[in-house]
Coordinates of C-alpha atoms and ligand atoms in Angstrom, one line a residue:
M1 CA 80.6 -24.6 1.7
L2 CA 77.9 -25.7 4.1
I3 CA 74.8 -26.2 1.9
P4 CA 75.2 -26.1 -1.9
E5 CA 72.7 -24.4 -4.2
A6 CA 71.0 -27.6 -5.3
R7 CA 70.2 -28.7 -1.8
L8 CA 68.8 -25.2 -0.9
R9 CA 66.7 -25.3 -4.0
A10 CA 65.3 -28.8 -3.3
R11 CA 64.6 -27.9 0.4
V12 CA 62.9 -24.6 -0.5
R13 CA 60.7 -26.3 -3.1
S14 CA 59.6 -28.8 -0.5
L15 CA 58.8 -26.2 2.1
G16 CA 56.8 -24.4 -0.6
Q17 CA 54.8 -27.6 -1.3
R18 CA 54.0 -28.1 2.4
I19 CA 52.9 -24.6 2.8
R20 CA 50.7 -24.9 -0.3
A21 CA 49.1 -28.0 1.2
D22 CA 48.6 -26.4 4.6
Y23 CA 47.1 -23.2 3.2
R24 CA 44.9 -24.6 0.4
G25 CA 41.9 -22.3 -0.1
R26 CA 43.5 -19.5 1.8
E27 CA 45.4 -16.4 0.7
P28 CA 48.4 -16.2 3.1
V29 CA 50.5 -13.1 3.6
L30 CA 54.2 -14.0 3.8
V31 CA 56.0 -11.4 5.9
G32 CA 59.8 -11.4 5.4
V33 CA 62.2 -10.0 8.0
L34 CA 64.7 -7.8 6.2
Q35 CA 67.3 -7.9 5.2
G36 CA 68.5 -11.4 5.6
S37 CA 65.3 -13.2 4.4
F38 CA 65.0 -11.5 1.0
V39 CA 66.7 -14.2 -1.1
F40 CA 65.0 -17.1 0.7
M41 CA 61.7 -15.2 0.5
A42 CA 62.0 -14.7 -3.3
D43 CA 62.6 -18.4 -3.9
L44 CA 60.0 -19.5 -1.4
V45 CA 57.1 -17.5 -2.7
R46 CA 57.8 -18.9 -6.2
A47 CA 57.6 -22.4 -4.8
I48 CA 54.1 -21.8 -3.3
D49 CA 51.4 -22.3 -5.9
L50 CA 48.7 -20.3 -4.2
P51 CA 47.4 -16.8 -4.3
L52 CA 49.5 -15.0 -1.7
R53 CA 50.8 -11.6 -0.7
C54 CA 54.2 -10.5 0.3
D55 CA 55.2 -8.0 2.8
F56 CA 58.3 -7.0 4.8
L57 CA 59.3 -5.7 8.1
R58 CA 62.6 -4.6 9.5
V59 CA 63.9 -4.9 13.0
S60 CA 67.2 -4.1 14.6
S61 CA 68.8 -5.3 17.8
Y62 CA 70.4 -2.4 19.8
G63 CA 74.2 -2.5 19.3
E64 CA 76.4 -4.2 16.9
R65 CA 76.6 -7.6 18.5
T66 CA 75.9 -11.1 17.6
D67 CA 74.6 -11.9 21.0
S68 CA 71.1 -10.5 20.9
S69 CA 70.7 -7.9 23.5
G70 CA 67.1 -8.9 23.8
R71 CA 66.1 -5.4 22.8
V72 CA 64.5 -5.8 19.4
R73 CA 63.1 -2.7 17.9
L74 CA 60.7 -2.5 14.9
V75 CA 62.4 -0.2 12.4
F76 CA 59.5 -0.4 10.0
G77 CA 56.4 -2.5 10.0
A78 CA 54.5 -4.3 7.3
A79 CA 53.0 -2.1 4.8
G80 CA 49.6 -3.7 4.6
S81 CA 47.2 -4.5 7.3
L82 CA 47.7 -8.1 8.7
R83 CA 44.6 -8.0 10.8
G84 CA 42.5 -11.2 10.1
K85 CA 45.1 -12.6 7.7
D86 CA 46.9 -15.9 7.7
V87 CA 50.4 -14.6 8.3
I88 CA 53.6 -16.6 7.7
L89 CA 56.7 -14.9 9.1
V90 CA 59.7 -15.6 7.0
E91 CA 63.2 -15.5 8.7
D92 CA 66.6 -16.3 7.4
I93 CA 67.8 -17.9 10.7
V94 CA 66.6 -18.5 14.2
D95 CA 69.7 -18.3 16.4
T96 CA 69.0 -17.4 20.0
G97 CA 65.3 -17.1 19.1
I98 CA 65.1 -13.6 20.6
T99 CA 64.3 -11.8 17.5
A100 CA 61.7 -14.3 16.2
R101 CA 59.9 -14.3 19.6
R102 CA 59.8 -10.5 19.7
V103 CA 58.5 -10.2 16.1
L104 CA 55.9 -13.0 16.6
G105 CA 54.8 -11.1 19.7
M106 CA 54.4 -7.8 17.8
L107 CA 52.5 -9.5 15.0
R108 CA 50.2 -11.3 17.4
G109 CA 49.2 -7.8 18.6
V110 CA 47.7 -6.9 15.2
R111 CA 45.4 -10.0 15.5
P112 CA 46.1 -12.0 12.4
R113 CA 43.7 -14.9 11.7
S114 CA 46.7 -17.3 12.1
L115 CA 50.4 -16.8 12.6
R116 CA 53.2 -19.2 11.7
L117 CA 57.0 -19.0 11.5
C118 CA 59.0 -20.3 8.6
A119 CA 62.9 -20.2 9.0
L120 CA 65.4 -21.3 6.5
L121 CA 68.0 -22.1 9.1
H122 CA 67.9 -23.0 12.8
K123 CA 70.9 -23.0 15.1
A124 CA 69.2 -25.2 17.6
G125 CA 72.3 -25.4 20.0
R126 CA 72.1 -21.7 20.6
T127 CA 68.4 -21.3 21.5
R128 CA 67.9 -19.0 24.5
E129 CA 64.3 -18.3 24.0
A130 CA 62.2 -21.2 22.9
V131 CA 60.3 -20.5 19.7
R132 CA 58.2 -22.9 17.7
I133 CA 59.3 -23.0 14.1
D134 CA 56.4 -24.4 11.9
Y135 CA 58.6 -24.7 8.8
V136 CA 62.3 -25.1 9.0
G137 CA 64.7 -25.6 6.2
F138 CA 67.9 -26.9 7.9
R139 CA 69.1 -27.4 11.4
I140 CA 72.7 -26.2 11.4
P141 CA 75.6 -26.4 13.9
D142 CA 76.8 -23.3 15.8
R143 CA 78.8 -21.8 13.0
F144 CA 78.5 -18.3 11.6
V145 CA 77.0 -18.7 8.1
V146 CA 76.8 -16.4 5.1
G147 CA 75.3 -16.5 1.7
Y148 CA 71.8 -16.9 0.3
G149 CA 70.8 -13.6 1.9
L150 CA 72.9 -13.9 5.1
D151 CA 75.7 -11.5 5.5
F152 CA 78.9 -10.7 7.4
A153 CA 79.4 -7.0 7.8
G154 CA 76.9 -6.5 4.9
L155 CA 78.8 -8.8 2.6
Y156 CA 78.2 -12.3 1.0
R157 CA 74.4 -12.0 0.8
N158 CA 74.7 -12.7 -2.9
L159 CA 76.4 -16.0 -2.6
P160 CA 74.1 -18.6 -4.2
Y161 CA 75.0 -21.2 -1.6
L162 CA 75.4 -21.2 2.2
A163 CA 78.9 -21.0 3.6
A164 CA 80.4 -21.1 7.1
L165 CA 82.8 -18.4 7.8
E166 CA 86.2 -19.8 8.4
G167 CA 88.2 -18.8 11.4
A168 CA 85.2 -17.2 12.8
G169 CA 86.3 -15.8 16.1
L170 CA 85.3 -12.8 17.9
G171 CA 85.5 -10.7 14.8
V172 CA 82.2 -12.0 13.5
Q173 CA 80.6 -10.9 16.7
L174 CA 80.4 -7.6 15.1
S175 CA 78.4 -8.6 12.1
R176 CA 74.9 -7.7 13.3
Ligands
IMP1 P1 68.5 -14.2 17.2 O1 67.6 -13.2 17.7 O2 69.6 -14.5 18.0 O3 67.6 -15.6 16.8 O4 69.1 -13.7 15.9 C1 68.5 -13.8 14.6 C2 69.2 -12.9 13.6 O5 70.6 -12.8 13.8 C3 69.1 -13.4 12.2 O6 67.9 -12.9 11.7 C4 70.3 -12.9 11.6 O7 70.1 -11.5 11.1 C5 71.3 -12.8 12.6 N1 72.2 -14.1 12.6 C6 72.3 -15.0 13.5 N2 73.1 -16.0 13.2 C7 73.7 -15.6 12.0 C8 74.7 -16.2 11.1 O8 75.2 -17.3 11.4 N3 75.0 -15.5 10.0 C9 74.3 -14.3 9.6 N4 73.4 -13.8 10.5 C10 73.1 -14.4 11.6
MG2 MG1 67.7 -11.4 10.3

């Protein structure tokens, strides 16, 4: 167990309150990166007391490796137009930073009015590409984590808390 359910709930609630304060009078569009962000996103939007919209996109890194290859491909994009919108990209975790940087770059290309990044987790020690995270839930050590939407080989997304995989050696490198 790394982060119990109650701590997740409290932190997500306070992120929601900050976003509400920052976006007062606006109608932001929260764009979740599938699949990992879906649990966080569901809780986060319910913690933001504002009119808002939800959208999702999906990316894949080439190859089944944990070390981002740096090649991030958009599998499907947001369903609605994000042009001129106040967009908040919602990620489960920023690890090397490669995925978030690529996706932010793609989103900038559709000319939103504003663009910010919200990530539940940040493995700061692994950053290879600097990325500014406007809203971060928890900074965590370099452990492979599962639960609350995050998976290992597709499993554990339904854990209501965040856990570190024990004995995580090279095997977990296959999980992406
Ligand atoms: P980055 O491009 O290295 O920042 O990778 C980010 C993506 O890798 C996340 O969106 C996750 O899908 C995945 N990822 C990185 N670390 C973990 C972890 O500890 N558990 C589960 N997925 C992870
Ligand atoms: Mg992800």
